[in-house]
Amino acid sequence: AQSVAQPEDQVNVAEGNPLTVKCTYSVSGNPYLFWYVQYPNRGLQFLLKYITGDNLVKGSYGFEAEFNKSQTSFHLKKPSALVSDSALYFCAVRDGGQAGTALIFGKGTTLSVSS
Amino acid sequence: DAGVTQSPTHLIKTRGQQVTLRCSPKSGHDTVSWYQQALGQGPQFIFQYYEEEERQRGNFPDRFSGHQFPNYSSELNVNALLLGDSALYLCASSLSYSPYEQYFGPGTRLTVT
């Protein structure tokens, strides 16, 4: 069964420091991986995706993610955190070997950036 | 260009009642997916509609049903509401030929008392 795991419920980082939000996945075929961000009382906003190609994917708002097939991970990163980055982050996966485009989401990681 | 819109924003219902939630996809998008997000959890896929047909369905009971109209807008219906149906219901739209990016609406907060 397809799944994603976000092992940290919360990540705390000081403004200006680099941040990493972790995600691991499990799929039977090639993974299509996504990161979304959710602000309070808002829907999800798309940040970036990995379908194929370079293992380092660049996305919106200065975020990037590194795909690691051997470790089945897709960690979200940013070189310098902003207070405005504080939000709930979701990793999601779609199994590229199956029909349909349903996304399987992790439980989410709350990112808190302090000034 | 309007994004995905959902109505109503909030809704309070009583156990056993029925509810209908509505979604208008992003302009030009022909595929609509519905997700349920319980408090403190990630969204869970309910079903997806394309060309007015249910194309894919998640692990939800038959009490959850949907419809897609010729203009691509969609409805989610839930019958015989349970307390456990209280959640944020998210609609996402995408293009059938470019399904990798799903654009989400702000959601409808359903409270069942």
GROMACS .gro file of C-alpha atoms in nm:
model
  228
    1ALA     CA    1   0.000   0.000   0.000
    2GLN     CA    2   0.113   0.350  -0.076
    3SER     CA    3   0.202   0.567   0.220
    4VAL     CA    4   0.403   0.863   0.336
    5ALA     CA    5   0.541   0.930   0.680
    6GLN     CA    6   0.633   1.261   0.835
    7PRO     CA    7   0.823   1.157   1.148
    8GLU     CA    8   0.819   1.498   1.316
    9ASP     CA    9   0.498   1.657   1.441
   10GLN     CA   10   0.675   1.989   1.485
   11VAL     CA   11   0.996   2.153   1.369
   12ASN     CA   12   1.127   2.465   1.540
   13VAL     CA   13   1.390   2.685   1.378
   14ALA     CA   14   1.518   3.038   1.424
   15GLU     CA   15   1.471   3.292   1.149
   16GLY     CA   16   1.765   3.296   0.911
   17ASN     CA   17   1.865   2.937   0.987
   18PRO     CA   18   1.823   2.653   0.738
   19LEU     CA   19   1.520   2.431   0.779
   20THR     CA   20   1.442   2.070   0.692
   21VAL     CA   21   1.104   1.898   0.710
   22LYS     CA   22   1.134   1.522   0.669
   23CYS     CA   23   0.926   1.284   0.459
   24THR     CA   24   0.965   0.918   0.370
   25TYR     CA   25   0.747   0.725   0.129
   26SER     CA   26   0.643   0.375   0.031
   27VAL     CA   27   0.502   0.292  -0.314
   28SER     CA   28   0.508  -0.010  -0.538
   29GLY     CA   29   0.603   0.176  -0.855
   30ASN     CA   30   0.782   0.499  -0.933
   31PRO     CA   31   0.679   0.770  -0.687
   32TYR     CA   32   0.531   1.103  -0.776
   33LEU     CA   33   0.603   1.321  -0.472
   34PHE     CA   34   0.460   1.652  -0.362
   35TRP     CA   35   0.484   1.911  -0.087
   36TYR     CA   36   0.194   2.133   0.011
   37VAL     CA   37   0.164   2.405   0.275
   38GLN     CA   38  -0.147   2.495   0.474
   39TYR     CA   39  -0.199   2.822   0.658
   40PRO     CA   40  -0.465   2.847   0.933
   41ASN     CA   41  -0.820   2.823   0.801
   42ARG     CA   42  -0.693   2.795   0.445
   43GLY     CA   43  -0.674   2.525   0.183
   44LEU     CA   44  -0.352   2.362   0.071
   45GLN     CA   45  -0.104   2.548  -0.147
   46PHE     CA   46   0.121   2.357  -0.386
   47LEU     CA   47   0.495   2.406  -0.320
   48LEU     CA   48   0.676   2.162  -0.546
   49LYS     CA   49   0.671   1.818  -0.705
   50TYR     CA   50   0.905   1.541  -0.814
   51ILE     CA   51   0.799   1.330  -1.110
   52THR     CA   52   1.127   1.241  -1.275
   53GLY     CA   53   1.463   1.399  -1.349
   54ASP     CA   54   1.696   1.583  -1.116
   55ASN     CA   55   1.686   1.471  -0.757
   56LEU     CA   56   1.688   1.831  -0.635
   57VAL     CA   57   1.359   2.002  -0.706
   58LYS     CA   58   1.308   2.376  -0.669
   59GLY     CA   59   0.968   2.514  -0.581
   60SER     CA   60   0.779   2.819  -0.462
   61TYR     CA   61   0.889   3.068  -0.195
   62GLY     CA   62   1.253   2.952  -0.200
   63PHE     CA   63   1.174   2.595  -0.097
   64GLU     CA   64   1.344   2.293  -0.247
   65ALA     CA   65   1.327   1.920  -0.190
   66GLU     CA   66   1.574   1.637  -0.236
   67PHE     CA   67   1.456   1.303  -0.372
   68ASN     CA   68   1.658   1.008  -0.244
   69LYS     CA   69   1.550   0.678  -0.395
   70SER     CA   70   1.776   0.457  -0.184
   71GLN     CA   71   1.647   0.610   0.138
   72THR     CA   72   1.290   0.652   0.002
   73SER     CA   73   1.292   1.010   0.127
   74PHE     CA   74   1.179   1.346  -0.004
   75HIS     CA   75   1.284   1.606   0.253
   76LEU     CA   76   1.175   1.969   0.218
   77LYS     CA   77   1.446   2.229   0.268
   78LYS     CA   78   1.504   2.602   0.271
   79PRO     CA   79   1.844   2.770   0.317
   80SER     CA   80   1.714   3.059   0.529
   81ALA     CA   81   1.384   3.040   0.718
   82LEU     CA   82   1.141   3.330   0.749
   83VAL     CA   83   0.886   3.386   1.025
   84SER     CA   84   0.622   3.386   0.750
   85ASP     CA   85   0.717   3.025   0.668
   86SER     CA   86   0.546   2.916   0.990
   87ALA     CA   87   0.264   2.685   0.878
   88LEU     CA   88   0.157   2.322   0.845
   89TYR     CA   89   0.345   2.125   0.578
   90PHE     CA   90   0.222   1.809   0.410
   91CYS     CA   91   0.412   1.558   0.204
   92ALA     CA   92   0.207   1.357  -0.046
   93VAL     CA   93   0.266   1.072  -0.289
   94ARG     CA   94   0.098   0.923  -0.592
   95ASP     CA   95   0.197   0.584  -0.717
   96GLY     CA   96   0.307   0.640  -1.076
   97GLY     CA   97   0.237   0.276  -1.156
   98GLN     CA   98  -0.132   0.295  -1.079
   99ALA     CA   99  -0.424   0.458  -1.252
  100GLY     CA  100  -0.585   0.762  -1.101
  101THR     CA  101  -0.434   1.071  -0.951
  102ALA     CA  102  -0.538   1.047  -0.587
  103LEU     CA  103  -0.282   1.183  -0.346
  104ILE     CA  104  -0.189   1.009  -0.022
  105PHE     CA  105  -0.092   1.265   0.241
  106GLY     CA  106   0.118   1.242   0.552
  107LYS     CA  107  -0.011   1.366   0.886
  108GLY     CA  108   0.166   1.695   0.849
  109THR     CA  109   0.450   1.876   1.023
  110THR     CA  110   0.403   2.210   1.193
  111LEU     CA  111   0.691   2.444   1.119
  112SER     CA  112   0.749   2.720   1.372
  113VAL     CA  113   1.002   2.990   1.285
  114SER     CA  114   1.097   3.222   1.569
  115SER     CA  115   1.230   3.575   1.526
  116ASP     CA  116  -0.845   3.410  -1.279
  117ALA     CA  117  -1.051   3.267  -0.995
  118GLY     CA  118  -0.905   2.973  -0.815
  119VAL     CA  119  -1.102   2.686  -0.668
  120THR     CA  120  -1.405   2.805  -0.476
  121GLN     CA  121  -1.615   2.612  -0.226
  122SER     CA  122  -1.944   2.678  -0.054
  123PRO     CA  123  -2.052   2.709   0.213
  124THR     CA  124  -1.754   2.807   0.428
  125HIS     CA  125  -1.897   2.661   0.744
  126LEU     CA  126  -2.187   2.429   0.813
  127ILE     CA  127  -2.342   2.281   1.126
  128LYS     CA  128  -2.561   1.973   1.096
  129THR     CA  129  -2.721   1.722   1.330
  130ARG     CA  130  -2.651   1.349   1.333
  131GLY     CA  131  -2.860   1.164   1.077
  132GLN     CA  132  -2.906   1.463   0.850
  133GLN     CA  133  -2.782   1.497   0.496
  134VAL     CA  134  -2.544   1.762   0.360
  135THR     CA  135  -2.437   1.889   0.019
  136LEU     CA  136  -2.109   2.072  -0.037
  137ARG     CA  137  -2.024   2.253  -0.359
  138CYS     CA  138  -1.706   2.318  -0.554
  139SER     CA  139  -1.620   2.525  -0.859
  140PRO     CA  140  -1.286   2.427  -1.013
  141LYS     CA  141  -1.014   2.659  -1.130
  142SER     CA  142  -1.091   2.800  -1.473
  143GLY     CA  143  -1.017   2.544  -1.744
  144HIS     CA  144  -0.979   2.250  -1.507
  145ASP     CA  145  -1.191   1.946  -1.587
  146THR     CA  146  -1.112   1.711  -1.299
  147VAL     CA  147  -1.234   1.751  -0.941
  148SER     CA  148  -1.120   1.558  -0.636
  149TRP     CA  149  -1.263   1.566  -0.285
  150TYR     CA  150  -1.066   1.515   0.035
  151GLN     CA  151  -1.164   1.494   0.402
  152GLN     CA  152  -0.928   1.648   0.656
  153ALA     CA  153  -1.004   1.557   1.015
  154LEU     CA  154  -0.859   1.773   1.289
  155GLY     CA  155  -0.486   1.716   1.326
  156GLN     CA  156  -0.468   1.483   1.027
  157GLY     CA  157  -0.366   1.502   0.665
  158PRO     CA  158  -0.630   1.510   0.393
  159GLN     CA  159  -0.781   1.174   0.294
  160PHE     CA  160  -0.895   1.110  -0.063
  161ILE     CA  161  -1.270   1.055  -0.100
  162PHE     CA  162  -1.323   1.041  -0.477
  163GLN     CA  163  -1.243   1.203  -0.808
  164TYR     CA  164  -1.472   1.306  -1.093
  165TYR     CA  165  -1.390   1.349  -1.461
  166GLU     CA  166  -1.634   1.381  -1.750
  167GLU     CA  167  -1.920   1.359  -1.500
  168GLU     CA  168  -1.814   1.011  -1.391
  169GLU     CA  169  -1.653   0.891  -1.070
  170ARG     CA  170  -1.307   0.790  -1.187
  171GLN     CA  171  -1.143   0.688  -0.862
  172ARG     CA  172  -1.268   0.630  -0.510
  173GLY     CA  173  -1.097   0.613  -0.175
  174ASN     CA  174  -1.193   0.409   0.128
  175PHE     CA  175  -1.515   0.588   0.219
  176PRO     CA  176  -1.861   0.436   0.269
  177ASP     CA  177  -2.145   0.471   0.022
  178ARG     CA  178  -2.293   0.745   0.240
  179PHE     CA  179  -2.047   0.967   0.056
  180SER     CA  180  -2.152   1.036  -0.300
  181GLY     CA  181  -2.080   1.299  -0.556
  182HIS     CA  182  -2.170   1.451  -0.884
  183GLN     CA  183  -1.998   1.651  -1.152
  184PHE     CA  184  -2.187   1.887  -1.380
  185PRO     CA  185  -2.120   1.969  -1.747
  186ASN     CA  186  -1.948   2.293  -1.641
  187TYR     CA  187  -1.707   2.077  -1.432
  188SER     CA  188  -1.837   2.200  -1.098
  189SER     CA  189  -1.901   1.932  -0.841
  190GLU     CA  190  -2.104   1.841  -0.535
  191LEU     CA  191  -2.024   1.617  -0.243
  192ASN     CA  192  -2.320   1.462  -0.064
  193VAL     CA  193  -2.304   1.291   0.271
  194ASN     CA  194  -2.608   1.102   0.403
  195ALA     CA  195  -2.688   0.988   0.756
  196LEU     CA  196  -2.427   1.212   0.911
  197LEU     CA  197  -2.216   1.079   1.196
  198LEU     CA  198  -2.022   1.275   1.456
  199GLY     CA  199  -1.707   1.139   1.293
  200ASP     CA  200  -1.792   1.315   0.968
  201SER     CA  201  -1.697   1.646   1.130
  202ALA     CA  202  -1.400   1.768   0.929
  203LEU     CA  203  -1.270   2.016   0.676
  204TYR     CA  204  -1.376   1.905   0.328
  205LEU     CA  205  -1.137   2.011   0.056
  206CYS     CA  206  -1.199   2.023  -0.314
  207ALA     CA  207  -0.908   2.010  -0.557
  208SER     CA  208  -0.911   2.065  -0.932
  209SER     CA  209  -0.668   1.964  -1.202
  210LEU     CA  210  -0.635   1.914  -1.574
  211SER     CA  211  -0.692   1.562  -1.697
  212TYR     CA  212  -0.386   1.577  -1.922
  213SER     CA  213  -0.167   1.737  -1.654
  214PRO     CA  214  -0.285   1.580  -1.333
  215TYR     CA  215   0.026   1.625  -1.126
  216GLU     CA  216  -0.068   1.961  -0.979
  217GLN     CA  217  -0.390   1.974  -0.786
  218TYR     CA  218  -0.516   2.316  -0.681
  219PHE     CA  219  -0.709   2.318  -0.356
  220GLY     CA  220  -0.996   2.534  -0.245
  221PRO     CA  221  -1.024   2.685   0.104
  222GLY     CA  222  -1.251   2.406   0.222
  223THR     CA  223  -1.587   2.370   0.393
  224ARG     CA  224  -1.579   2.317   0.769
  225LEU     CA  225  -1.854   2.069   0.859
  226THR     CA  226  -1.952   2.024   1.222
  227VAL     CA  227  -2.191   1.743   1.313
  228THR     CA  228  -2.358   1.770   1.654
   0.00000   0.00000   0.00000
